[in-house]
PDB file of C-alpha atoms in Angstrom:
ATOM      1  CA  MET S 285     -17.622   2.877 -13.017  1.00 38.00           C
ATOM      2  CA  ARG S 286     -16.061   2.763 -16.479  1.00 40.00           C
ATOM      3  CA  GLU S 287     -12.309   2.629 -16.991  1.00 42.00           C
ATOM      4  CA  ARG S 288     -11.096   5.391 -19.323  1.00 49.00           C
ATOM      5  CA  ILE S 289      -8.278   3.258 -20.709  1.00 62.00           C
ATOM      6  CA  GLY S 290      -9.345  -0.208 -19.699  1.00 78.00           C
ATOM      7  CA  LEU S 291      -7.246  -1.990 -17.101  1.00 95.00           C
ATOM      8  CA  PRO S 292      -8.167  -5.536 -16.075  1.00 96.00           C
ATOM      9  CA  GLU S 293     -10.644  -5.670 -13.206  1.00 95.00           C
ATOM     10  CA  ASN S 294      -8.216  -7.743 -11.135  1.00 96.00           C
ATOM     11  CA  THR S 295      -5.472  -5.098 -11.316  1.00 98.00           C
ATOM     12  CA  HIS S 296      -4.155  -4.681  -7.772  1.00 98.00           C
ATOM     13  CA  ILE S 297      -1.304  -3.537  -5.562  1.00 98.00           C
ATOM     14  CA  GLY S 298       1.343  -6.214  -5.141  1.00 95.00           C
ATOM     15  CA  GLY S 299       4.472  -6.028  -3.005  1.00 94.00           C
ATOM     16  CA  VAL S 300       5.609  -2.891  -1.178  1.00 97.00           C
ATOM     17  CA  HIS S 301       9.298  -2.319  -0.477  1.00 97.00           C
ATOM     18  CA  LEU S 302      10.184  -0.313   2.638  1.00 98.00           C
ATOM     19  CA  GLN S 303      13.501   0.967   3.888  1.00 98.00           C
ATOM     20  CA  ILE S 304      13.904   0.567   7.636  1.00 98.00           C
ATOM     21  CA  ARG S 305      16.721   1.107  10.121  1.00 98.00           C
ATOM     22  CA  ASP S 306      16.781  -2.036  12.262  1.00 98.00           C
ATOM     23  CA  LEU S 307      15.679  -5.357  10.795  1.00 98.00           C
ATOM     24  CA  GLY S 308      15.364  -7.115  14.144  1.00 97.00           C
ATOM     25  CA  ARG S 309      13.124  -4.364  15.488  1.00 98.00           C
ATOM     26  CA  SER S 310      10.947  -4.376  12.363  1.00 98.00           C
ATOM     27  CA  LEU S 311      10.592  -8.158  12.364  1.00 98.00           C
ATOM     28  CA  ALA S 312       9.511  -8.067  16.004  1.00 98.00           C
ATOM     29  CA  PHE S 313       6.648  -5.864  14.831  1.00 98.00           C
ATOM     30  CA  TYR S 314       5.650  -7.173  11.392  1.00 98.00           C
ATOM     31  CA  ARG S 315       6.351 -10.876  11.944  1.00 97.00           C
ATOM     32  CA  ASP S 316       6.055 -11.503  15.676  1.00 96.00           C
ATOM     33  CA  LEU S 317       3.328  -9.015  16.586  1.00 97.00           C
ATOM     34  CA  LEU S 318       1.259  -8.540  13.421  1.00 97.00           C
ATOM     35  CA  GLY S 319       1.692 -12.086  12.167  1.00 96.00           C
ATOM     36  CA  PHE S 320       3.289 -11.821   8.732  1.00 97.00           C
ATOM     37  CA  GLN S 321       5.328 -14.864   7.711  1.00 96.00           C
ATOM     38  CA  GLU S 322       8.944 -14.703   6.620  1.00 96.00           C
ATOM     39  CA  VAL S 323       9.335 -16.332   3.207  1.00 95.00           C
ATOM     40  CA  GLY S 324      12.833 -15.342   2.169  1.00 94.00           C
ATOM     41  CA  ARG S 325      15.933 -13.218   2.625  1.00 94.00           C
ATOM     42  CA  GLU S 326      18.125 -11.363   0.138  1.00 90.00           C
ATOM     43  CA  GLY S 327      21.118  -9.895   1.971  1.00 93.00           C
ATOM     44  CA  THR S 328      19.781  -7.220   4.319  1.00 95.00           C
ATOM     45  CA  THR S 329      16.223  -7.601   2.973  1.00 97.00           C
ATOM     46  CA  VAL S 330      13.531  -9.843   4.452  1.00 97.00           C
ATOM     47  CA  LEU S 331      10.428 -10.860   2.490  1.00 97.00           C
ATOM     48  CA  LEU S 332       7.118 -11.217   4.309  1.00 97.00           C
ATOM     49  CA  SER S 333       3.828 -12.728   3.172  1.00 96.00           C
ATOM     50  CA  ALA S 334       0.409 -13.430   4.591  1.00 94.00           C
ATOM     51  CA  PRO S 335      -0.393 -16.998   5.671  1.00 91.00           C
ATOM     52  CA  GLY S 336      -1.224 -19.326   2.822  1.00 89.00           C
ATOM     53  CA  SER S 337       0.798 -17.418   0.235  1.00 88.00           C
ATOM     54  CA  ARG S 338       4.379 -17.483  -0.996  1.00 86.00           C
ATOM     55  CA  SER S 339       3.994 -14.114  -2.753  1.00 90.00           C
ATOM     56  CA  PRO S 340       5.520 -11.478  -0.477  1.00 93.00           C
ATOM     57  CA  LEU S 341       3.450  -8.446   0.418  1.00 97.00           C
ATOM     58  CA  LEU S 342       6.311  -6.601   2.116  1.00 97.00           C
ATOM     59  CA  ALA S 343      10.043  -6.345   1.558  1.00 97.00           C
ATOM     60  CA  LEU S 344      11.961  -4.756   4.442  1.00 98.00           C
ATOM     61  CA  THR S 345      15.476  -3.542   3.669  1.00 98.00           C
ATOM     62  CA  GLU S 346      17.723  -2.543   6.540  1.00 98.00           C
ATOM     63  CA  ARG S 347      19.850   0.587   6.251  1.00 97.00           C
ATOM     64  CA  ARG S 348      21.653   1.174   9.527  1.00 97.00           C
ATOM     65  CA  ASP S 349      22.277   4.883   8.839  1.00 97.00           C
ATOM     66  CA  ALA S 350      18.654   5.521   7.883  1.00 97.00           C
ATOM     67  CA  ARG S 351      17.022   8.571   9.402  1.00 97.00           C
ATOM     68  CA  PRO S 352      13.391   9.647   9.716  1.00 97.00           C
ATOM     69  CA  LYS S 353      11.645  10.865   6.591  1.00 97.00           C
ATOM     70  CA  PRO S 354      11.577  14.690   6.602  1.00 97.00           C
ATOM     71  CA  PRO S 355       7.982  15.858   7.090  1.00 96.00           C
ATOM     72  CA  ARG S 356       7.803  18.206   4.076  1.00 98.00           C
ATOM     73  CA  THR S 357       8.713  15.647   1.423  1.00 98.00           C
ATOM     74  CA  THR S 358       6.910  13.357  -0.986  1.00 98.00           C
ATOM     75  CA  GLY S 359       6.890   9.596  -0.474  1.00 98.00           C
ATOM     76  CA  LEU S 360       4.907   7.231   1.685  1.00 98.00           C
ATOM     77  CA  TYR S 361       1.826   8.382   3.582  1.00 98.00           C
ATOM     78  CA  HIS S 362       0.738   4.854   4.426  1.00 98.00           C
ATOM     79  CA  VAL S 363       0.671   1.247   3.288  1.00 98.00           C
ATOM     80  CA  ALA S 364      -2.867  -0.112   3.665  1.00 98.00           C
ATOM     81  CA  ILE S 365      -3.075  -3.720   4.827  1.00 98.00           C
ATOM     82  CA  ARG S 366      -6.535  -5.129   4.075  1.00 98.00           C
ATOM     83  CA  LEU S 367      -8.095  -7.783   6.313  1.00 98.00           C
ATOM     84  CA  PRO S 368     -10.763 -10.099   4.844  1.00 97.00           C
ATOM     85  CA  THR S 369     -13.483  -9.505   7.472  1.00 96.00           C
ATOM     86  CA  ARG S 370     -14.524  -7.125  10.238  1.00 97.00           C
ATOM     87  CA  ARG S 371     -13.824  -9.828  12.802  1.00 95.00           C
ATOM     88  CA  ASP S 372     -10.278 -10.214  11.437  1.00 95.00           C
ATOM     89  CA  LEU S 373      -9.716  -6.479  11.796  1.00 97.00           C
ATOM     90  CA  ALA S 374     -11.069  -6.571  15.356  1.00 96.00           C
ATOM     91  CA  ARG S 375      -8.738  -9.425  16.339  1.00 95.00           C
ATOM     92  CA  VAL S 376      -5.647  -7.604  15.047  1.00 96.00           C
ATOM     93  CA  PHE S 377      -6.851  -4.428  16.759  1.00 96.00           C
ATOM     94  CA  ARG S 378      -7.251  -6.175  20.098  1.00 95.00           C
ATOM     95  CA  ARG S 379      -3.820  -7.827  19.808  1.00 96.00           C
ATOM     96  CA  LEU S 380      -2.115  -4.482  19.156  1.00 97.00           C
ATOM     97  CA  LEU S 381      -3.963  -2.869  22.046  1.00 96.00           C
ATOM     98  CA  GLU S 382      -2.974  -5.693  24.393  1.00 94.00           C
ATOM     99  CA  HIS S 383       0.681  -5.161  23.462  1.00 97.00           C
ATOM    100  CA  GLY S 384       0.470  -1.402  23.956  1.00 98.00           C
ATOM    101  CA  TRP S 385       1.133  -0.405  20.352  1.00 98.00           C
ATOM    102  CA  PRO S 386       0.330   3.283  19.700  1.00 98.00           C
ATOM    103  CA  PHE S 387      -2.395   4.310  17.254  1.00 98.00           C
ATOM    104  CA  GLN S 388      -2.656   7.564  15.316  1.00 98.00           C
ATOM    105  CA  GLY S 389      -6.344   7.488  14.441  1.00 97.00           C
ATOM    106  CA  PHE S 390      -9.512   5.522  13.720  1.00 98.00           C
ATOM    107  CA  SER S 391     -11.845   6.314  10.821  1.00 98.00           C
ATOM    108  CA  ASP S 392     -15.019   5.152   9.135  1.00 98.00           C
ATOM    109  CA  HIS S 393     -14.654   5.978   5.443  1.00 97.00           C
ATOM    110  CA  GLY S 394     -18.072   4.726   4.370  1.00 97.00           C
ATOM    111  CA  VAL S 395     -16.430   2.196   2.064  1.00 97.00           C
ATOM    112  CA  SER S 396     -14.269   0.794   4.875  1.00 98.00           C
ATOM    113  CA  GLU S 397     -13.313   0.862   8.541  1.00 98.00           C
ATOM    114  CA  ALA S 398      -9.709   1.778   9.235  1.00 98.00           C
ATOM    115  CA  LEU S 399      -7.073   1.906  11.966  1.00 98.00           C
ATOM    116  CA  TYR S 400      -3.961   4.082  11.582  1.00 98.00           C
ATOM    117  CA  LEU S 401      -0.619   3.428  13.264  1.00 98.00           C
ATOM    118  CA  PRO S 402       3.139   3.791  12.747  1.00 98.00           C
ATOM    119  CA  ASP S 403       5.604   0.960  12.297  1.00 98.00           C
ATOM    120  CA  PRO S 404       8.802   1.077  14.422  1.00 98.00           C
ATOM    121  CA  ASP S 405      10.392   3.587  12.020  1.00 98.00           C
ATOM    122  CA  GLY S 406       7.338   5.819  11.762  1.00 97.00           C
ATOM    123  CA  ASN S 407       6.246   4.469   8.387  1.00 98.00           C
ATOM    124  CA  GLY S 408       2.498   4.961   8.165  1.00 98.00           C
ATOM    125  CA  LEU S 409       0.236   1.910   8.165  1.00 98.00           C
ATOM    126  CA  GLU S 410      -3.493   1.523   7.706  1.00 98.00           C
ATOM    127  CA  LEU S 411      -5.233  -1.671   8.788  1.00 98.00           C
ATOM    128  CA  TYR S 412      -8.712  -1.885   7.288  1.00 98.00           C
ATOM    129  CA  ARG S 413     -11.613  -3.973   6.113  1.00 98.00           C
ATOM    130  CA  ASP S 414     -13.918  -3.157   3.208  1.00 98.00           C
ATOM    131  CA  ARG S 415     -17.664  -2.960   3.502  1.00 98.00           C
ATOM    132  CA  PRO S 416     -19.603  -4.861   0.815  1.00 97.00           C
ATOM    133  CA  ARG S 417     -19.680  -2.804  -2.396  1.00 96.00           C
ATOM    134  CA  GLU S 418     -23.447  -2.475  -2.327  1.00 96.00           C
ATOM    135  CA  GLN S 419     -23.056  -0.473   0.905  1.00 96.00           C
ATOM    136  CA  TRP S 420     -20.535   2.046  -0.474  1.00 96.00           C
ATOM    137  CA  PRO S 421     -21.795   5.646  -0.472  1.00 94.00           C
ATOM    138  CA  TRP S 422     -22.253   7.531  -3.755  1.00 92.00           C
ATOM    139  CA  ARG S 423     -22.842  11.211  -4.519  1.00 88.00           C
ATOM    140  CA  GLY S 424     -23.708  12.609  -7.925  1.00 84.00           C
ATOM    141  CA  GLY S 425     -22.780   9.379  -9.669  1.00 81.00           C
ATOM    142  CA  ARG S 426     -19.352   9.216  -8.023  1.00 86.00           C
ATOM    143  CA  LEU S 427     -18.004   7.309  -5.082  1.00 90.00           C
ATOM    144  CA  ALA S 428     -18.129   9.439  -1.936  1.00 90.00           C
ATOM    145  CA  MET S 429     -15.514   8.326   0.571  1.00 93.00           C
ATOM    146  CA  VAL S 430     -15.839  10.171   3.867  1.00 93.00           C
ATOM    147  CA  THR S 431     -13.926  10.429   7.115  1.00 94.00           C
ATOM    148  CA  ALA S 432     -16.152   9.894  10.132  1.00 96.00           C
ATOM    149  CA  PRO S 433     -15.362   8.643  13.647  1.00 97.00           C
ATOM    150  CA  LEU S 434     -14.981   4.881  13.921  1.00 98.00           C
ATOM    151  CA  ASP S 435     -17.017   3.118  16.594  1.00 97.00           C
ATOM    152  CA  VAL S 436     -14.008   1.383  18.138  1.00 97.00           C
ATOM    153  CA  GLU S 437     -15.980  -0.188  20.984  1.00 96.00           C
ATOM    154  CA  ASP S 438     -18.386  -1.814  18.542  1.00 97.00           C
ATOM    155  CA  LEU S 439     -15.457  -3.039  16.462  1.00 97.00           C
ATOM    156  CA  LEU S 440     -13.719  -4.564  19.473  1.00 95.00           C
ATOM    157  CA  ARG S 441     -16.874  -6.482  20.360  1.00 94.00           C
ATOM    158  CA  GLU S 442     -16.239  -8.481  17.171  1.00 93.00           C
ATOM    159  CA  ALA S 443     -13.004  -9.871  18.620  1.00 91.00           C
ATOM    160  CA  THR S 444     -13.273 -13.226  20.309  1.00 78.00           C
ATOM    161  CA  ALA S 445     -11.237 -14.692  23.158  1.00 74.00           C
ATOM    162  CA  GLU S 446      -9.631 -17.374  21.005  1.00 75.00           C
ATOM    163  CA  SER S 447      -5.848 -17.574  20.918  1.00 78.00           C
ATOM    164  CA  TRP S 448      -3.925 -15.523  18.372  1.00 84.00           C
ATOM    165  CA  GLU S 449      -2.923 -17.503  15.296  1.00 82.00           C
ATOM    166  CA  GLY S 450      -1.544 -14.728  13.131  1.00 87.00           C
ATOM    167  CA  LEU S 451      -2.978 -12.872  10.185  1.00 94.00           C
ATOM    168  CA  PRO S 452      -5.818 -14.586   8.342  1.00 95.00           C
ATOM    169  CA  VAL S 453      -5.451 -16.147   4.902  1.00 95.00           C
ATOM    170  CA  GLY S 454      -6.482 -13.566   2.319  1.00 96.00           C
ATOM    171  CA  THR S 455      -4.758 -10.589   3.934  1.00 97.00           C
ATOM    172  CA  ASP S 456      -3.270  -8.364   1.230  1.00 97.00           C
ATOM    173  CA  ILE S 457      -2.179  -4.830   0.394  1.00 98.00           C
ATOM    174  CA  GLY S 458      -5.430  -3.107  -0.508  1.00 98.00           C
ATOM    175  CA  HIS S 459      -3.956   0.232  -1.506  1.00 98.00           C
ATOM    176  CA  ILE S 460      -1.053   2.606  -1.077  1.00 98.00           C
ATOM    177  CA  HIS S 461      -1.320   6.292  -0.193  1.00 98.00           C
ATOM    178  CA  LEU S 462       1.402   8.739  -1.223  1.00 98.00           C
ATOM    179  CA  HIS S 463       2.514  12.280  -0.566  1.00 98.00           C
ATOM    180  CA  VAL S 464       2.914  14.043  -3.922  1.00 98.00           C
ATOM    181  CA  ALA S 465       3.977  17.534  -4.992  1.00 98.00           C
ATOM    182  CA  ASP S 466       1.084  18.226  -7.387  1.00 98.00           C
ATOM    183  CA  LEU S 467      -2.299  16.497  -7.766  1.00 98.00           C
ATOM    184  CA  ASP S 468      -2.736  17.280 -11.464  1.00 98.00           C
ATOM    185  CA  GLU S 469       0.695  15.842 -12.218  1.00 98.00           C
ATOM    186  CA  ALA S 470      -0.199  12.785 -10.153  1.00 98.00           C
ATOM    187  CA  GLU S 471      -3.414  12.350 -12.137  1.00 98.00           C
ATOM    188  CA  ALA S 472      -1.549  12.661 -15.436  1.00 98.00           C
ATOM    189  CA  PHE S 473       0.665   9.774 -14.317  1.00 98.00           C
ATOM    190  CA  TYR S 474      -1.647   7.436 -12.408  1.00 98.00           C
ATOM    191  CA  SER S 475      -4.648   7.916 -14.688  1.00 98.00           C
ATOM    192  CA  GLY S 476      -3.147   9.147 -17.968  1.00 97.00           C
ATOM    193  CA  ILE S 477      -0.144   6.778 -18.056  1.00 98.00           C
ATOM    194  CA  LEU S 478      -1.010   3.850 -15.796  1.00 98.00           C
ATOM    195  CA  GLY S 479      -4.703   3.892 -16.737  1.00 98.00           C
ATOM    196  CA  LEU S 480      -6.280   3.946 -13.276  1.00 98.00           C
ATOM    197  CA  ALA S 481      -9.655   5.695 -13.099  1.00 96.00           C
ATOM    198  CA  VAL S 482     -10.098   8.764 -10.908  1.00 96.00           C
ATOM    199  CA  THR S 483     -12.550   7.638  -8.224  1.00 95.00           C
ATOM    200  CA  GLN S 484     -12.665  10.790  -6.077  1.00 95.00           C
ATOM    201  CA  ARG S 485     -11.309  14.283  -6.661  1.00 92.00           C
ATOM    202  CA  ASP S 486     -13.332  16.348  -4.156  1.00 90.00           C
ATOM    203  CA  TYR S 487     -11.614  15.090  -0.983  1.00 91.00           C
ATOM    204  CA  PRO S 488      -9.670  18.082   0.441  1.00 93.00           C
ATOM    205  CA  GLY S 489      -6.074  18.023  -0.786  1.00 97.00           C
ATOM    206  CA  ALA S 490      -6.273  14.469  -2.135  1.00 97.00           C
ATOM    207  CA  ARG S 491      -7.092  12.463  -5.243  1.00 97.00           C
ATOM    208  CA  PHE S 492      -7.801   8.733  -5.535  1.00 97.00           C
ATOM    209  CA  PHE S 493      -7.308   6.214  -8.360  1.00 98.00           C
ATOM    210  CA  ALA S 494      -8.393   2.614  -8.953  1.00 97.00           C
ATOM    211  CA  ALA S 495      -9.151  -0.161 -11.412  1.00 97.00           C
ATOM    212  CA  GLY S 496     -12.156  -2.464 -11.512  1.00 95.00           C
ATOM    213  CA  GLY S 497     -14.510  -0.097  -9.680  1.00 95.00           C
ATOM    214  CA  TYR S 498     -12.555  -0.321  -6.418  1.00 97.00           C
ATOM    215  CA  HIS S 499     -12.591   2.735  -4.131  1.00 97.00           C
ATOM    216  CA  HIS S 500      -8.852   3.283  -4.544  1.00 98.00           C
ATOM    217  CA  HIS S 501      -5.691   1.366  -5.244  1.00 98.00           C
ATOM    218  CA  VAL S 502      -3.571   4.534  -5.104  1.00 98.00           C
ATOM    219  CA  GLY S 503      -4.243   7.613  -2.989  1.00 98.00           C
ATOM    220  CA  THR S 504      -2.305  10.840  -3.433  1.00 98.00           C
ATOM    221  CA  ASN S 505      -2.300  13.959  -1.271  1.00 98.00           C
ATOM    222  CA  LEU S 506      -0.696  17.367  -0.789  1.00 98.00           C
ATOM    223  CA  TRP S 507      -0.720  17.205   2.993  1.00 98.00           C
ATOM    224  CA  ALA S 508       3.090  17.440   3.205  1.00 98.00           C
ATOM    225  CA  GLY S 509       2.936  20.612   1.108  1.00 98.00           C
ATOM    226  CA  ARG S 510       2.597  21.616  -2.533  1.00 98.00           C
ATOM    227  CA  GLY S 511       5.786  21.391  -4.560  1.00 98.00           C
ATOM    228  CA  VAL S 512       7.766  19.579  -1.846  1.00 98.00           C
ATOM    229  CA  PRO S 513      10.846  17.545  -2.877  1.00 98.00           C
ATOM    230  CA  PRO S 514      11.394  13.786  -2.614  1.00 98.00           C
ATOM    231  CA  PRO S 515      12.964  12.510   0.617  1.00 98.00           C
ATOM    232  CA  PRO S 516      16.727  11.871   0.658  1.00 97.00           C
ATOM    233  CA  PRO S 517      17.836   8.322  -0.212  1.00 96.00           C
ATOM    234  CA  GLU S 518      18.911   7.600   3.368  1.00 97.00           C
ATOM    235  CA  ALA S 519      15.437   8.314   4.773  1.00 98.00           C
ATOM    236  CA  VAL S 520      13.220   5.488   5.963  1.00 98.00           C
ATOM    237  CA  GLY S 521      10.100   4.967   3.894  1.00 98.00           C
ATOM    238  CA  LEU S 522       9.018   3.755   0.496  1.00 98.00           C
ATOM    239  CA  ARG S 523      11.566   2.342  -1.917  1.00 97.00           C
ATOM    240  CA  ALA S 524       8.984   1.106  -4.448  1.00 97.00           C
ATOM    241  CA  PHE S 525       5.600  -0.543  -4.833  1.00 98.00           C
ATOM    242  CA  ALA S 526       4.197  -2.878  -7.456  1.00 97.00           C
ATOM    243  CA  LEU S 527       1.045  -2.394  -9.503  1.00 98.00           C
ATOM    244  CA  VAL S 528       0.008  -5.797 -10.862  1.00 97.00           C
ATOM    245  CA  VAL S 529      -1.661  -5.536 -14.287  1.00 97.00           C
ATOM    246  CA  PRO S 530      -2.340  -9.178 -15.211  1.00 95.00           C
ATOM    247  CA  GLU S 531      -2.894  -8.817 -18.966  1.00 95.00           C
ATOM    248  CA  GLU S 532      -0.105  -8.391 -21.491  1.00 95.00           C
ATOM    249  CA  ALA S 533      -2.060  -5.980 -23.714  1.00 96.00           C
ATOM    250  CA  ALA S 534      -2.826  -3.646 -20.807  1.00 97.00           C
ATOM    251  CA  TRP S 535       0.779  -3.845 -19.571  1.00 96.00           C
ATOM    252  CA  ALA S 536       2.054  -3.065 -23.086  1.00 96.00           C
ATOM    253  CA  GLY S 537      -0.353  -0.133 -23.282  1.00 96.00           C
ATOM    254  CA  ILE S 538       1.210   1.373 -20.148  1.00 97.00           C
ATOM    255  CA  ARG S 539       4.655   0.911 -21.689  1.00 97.00           C
ATOM    256  CA  GLU S 540       3.569   2.642 -24.900  1.00 97.00           C
ATOM    257  CA  ARG S 541       1.996   5.584 -23.081  1.00 97.00           C
ATOM    258  CA  ALA S 542       5.064   6.014 -20.868  1.00 97.00           C
ATOM    259  CA  ILE S 543       7.385   6.063 -23.887  1.00 97.00           C
ATOM    260  CA  ALA S 544       5.104   8.451 -25.794  1.00 97.00           C
ATOM    261  CA  ALA S 545       5.097  10.797 -22.790  1.00 97.00           C
ATOM    262  CA  GLY S 546       8.906  10.801 -22.728  1.00 97.00           C
ATOM    263  CA  LEU S 547       9.138   9.270 -19.273  1.00 96.00           C
ATOM    264  CA  SER S 548      12.334   7.691 -18.049  1.00 93.00           C
ATOM    265  CA  ILE S 549      11.620   3.977 -18.264  1.00 94.00           C
ATOM    266  CA  ARG S 550      13.550   0.795 -17.618  1.00 95.00           C
ATOM    267  CA  GLU S 551      12.211  -2.671 -18.089  1.00 93.00           C
ATOM    268  CA  GLY S 552      12.861  -6.316 -17.471  1.00 90.00           C
ATOM    269  CA  PRO S 553      10.865  -9.407 -18.413  1.00 89.00           C
ATOM    270  CA  GLY S 554       7.274  -8.532 -17.529  1.00 90.00           C
ATOM    271  CA  VAL S 555       8.178  -5.504 -15.394  1.00 96.00           C
ATOM    272  CA  LEU S 556       8.383  -1.761 -16.028  1.00 97.00           C
ATOM    273  CA  PHE S 557      10.321   0.519 -13.689  1.00 97.00           C
ATOM    274  CA  LEU S 558       8.811   3.998 -13.506  1.00 97.00           C
ATOM    275  CA  ARG S 559       8.743   7.003 -11.191  1.00 97.00           C
ATOM    276  CA  ASP S 560       5.780   9.293 -10.778  1.00 98.00           C
ATOM    277  CA  PRO S 561       6.371  13.070 -11.130  1.00 98.00           C
ATOM    278  CA  SER S 562       7.024  13.290  -7.362  1.00 98.00           C
ATOM    279  CA  GLY S 563       9.752  10.631  -7.423  1.00 97.00           C
ATOM    280  CA  ASN S 564       7.738   7.699  -6.042  1.00 98.00           C
ATOM    281  CA  ALA S 565       8.990   4.441  -7.598  1.00 97.00           C
ATOM    282  CA  VAL S 566       6.458   2.105  -9.225  1.00 98.00           C
ATOM    283  CA  GLN S 567       6.972  -1.329 -10.729  1.00 97.00           C
ATOM    284  CA  VAL S 568       4.278  -2.383 -13.182  1.00 97.00           C
ATOM    285  CA  THR S 569       4.207  -6.179 -13.386  1.00 96.00           C
ATOM    286  CA  MET S 570       2.018  -8.801 -15.030  1.00 95.00           C
ATOM    287  CA  GLU S 571       2.099 -11.144 -12.045  1.00 92.00           C
ATOM    288  CA  ASP S 572       2.638 -11.052  -8.302  1.00 89.00           C
ATOM    289  CA  ARG S 573       6.383 -10.574  -8.287  1.00 82.00           C
ATOM    290  CA  PHE S 574       8.648  -7.775  -7.214  1.00 80.00           C
ATOM    291  CA  VAL S 575      12.157  -6.752  -8.150  1.00 85.00           C
ATOM    292  CA  LEU S 576      14.601  -5.961  -5.382  1.00 84.00           C
ATOM    293  CA  GLU S 577      17.051  -3.548  -6.932  1.00 72.00           C
ATOM    294  CA  GLY S 578      20.605  -2.851  -5.933  1.00 51.00           C
ATOM    295  CA  SER S 579      21.655  -6.229  -4.500  1.00 37.00           C
ATOM    296  CA  GLY S 580      23.884  -7.152  -7.422  1.00 31.00           C
ATOM    297  CA  GLY S 581      24.347 -10.429  -9.237  1.00 28.00           C
ATOM    298  CA  GLY S 582      21.912  -9.984 -12.110  1.00 29.00           C
ATOM    299  CA  GLU S 583      18.174 -10.498 -12.165  1.00 32.00           C
ATOM    300  CA  ARG S 584      16.837 -13.750 -10.810  1.00 26.00           C
ATOM    301  CA  ALA S 585      13.410 -14.798  -9.619  1.00 29.00           C
ATOM    302  CA  GLY S 586      13.238 -16.856  -6.459  1.00 27.00           C
ATOM    303  CA  ARG S 587      10.566 -19.074  -4.925  1.00 27.00           C
ATOM    304  CA  SER S 588       9.230 -16.028  -3.165  1.00 33.00           C
ATOM    305  CA  GLY S 589       8.078 -14.500  -6.434  1.00 41.00           C
ATOM    306  CA  PHE S 590      10.396 -11.533  -5.859  1.00 45.00           C
ATOM    307  CA  ALA S 591      13.477 -10.992  -7.970  1.00 46.00           C
ATOM    308  CA  SER S 592      16.675  -9.094  -7.417  1.00 38.00           C
ATOM    309  CA  SER S 593      18.829  -7.127  -9.787  1.00 36.00           C
TER     310      SER S 593
END
């Protein structure tokens, strides 16, 4: 699959910043149950990474007056946590089942096998593993992701009886899926400005974008309604996510296109702060770092690879 603008093949989703209501409750889930490792704190924000990495995948910011995200708004649909192997996915699945965590669905997408569940605040999560690329389905020269029932019993047979040791090394954020107000506007931003290729546009009410021939790094959908507004600032959900574009020329190209399009843009060293037409906040970085905004004290990068401003 050819890139229309030409992003590096190793472009990927970096950190995802979520607003939650109770930090202790969220850590009991993400750290103690799922197995993420705490790698830093910035005020009311905790940074979590996968084992073997100091680069945080998740930032959780507590807001004690936070309320549920209104259903007919843009914002987060789910954060997709990618496990390296099918066995890894099965082990996490079995652990969640043993602790009685609720699931919302199970799907075989042809390109991947996926489990869907809420975090303690109702933020959507997908846990998944990719099939080898040579097994991905194609139709008419385009990737053909599907939604079929997942054989959960067969998946669980992959889990072994060994003791739980946390998430495996290599766990990352494979993609992010967003509610948007308009798919054409989303395409103009994620493809026209950021340079991601459209990988599927015939999935009902959704459109998918990626770099490097991946099935999708960003999913967008109208399932909350066409033309819906952004959620209020006190709602739980997505504060921002990072798209890592690890080449200066490609990063500069995004900056130039954003300016030419008249978008509101802020920037720091190696990071662009943008919002898509539906109000979803995106940080475009050249390395695995993330900026935590609103904590005061000027910008500074810590050992975690995150920064605050």
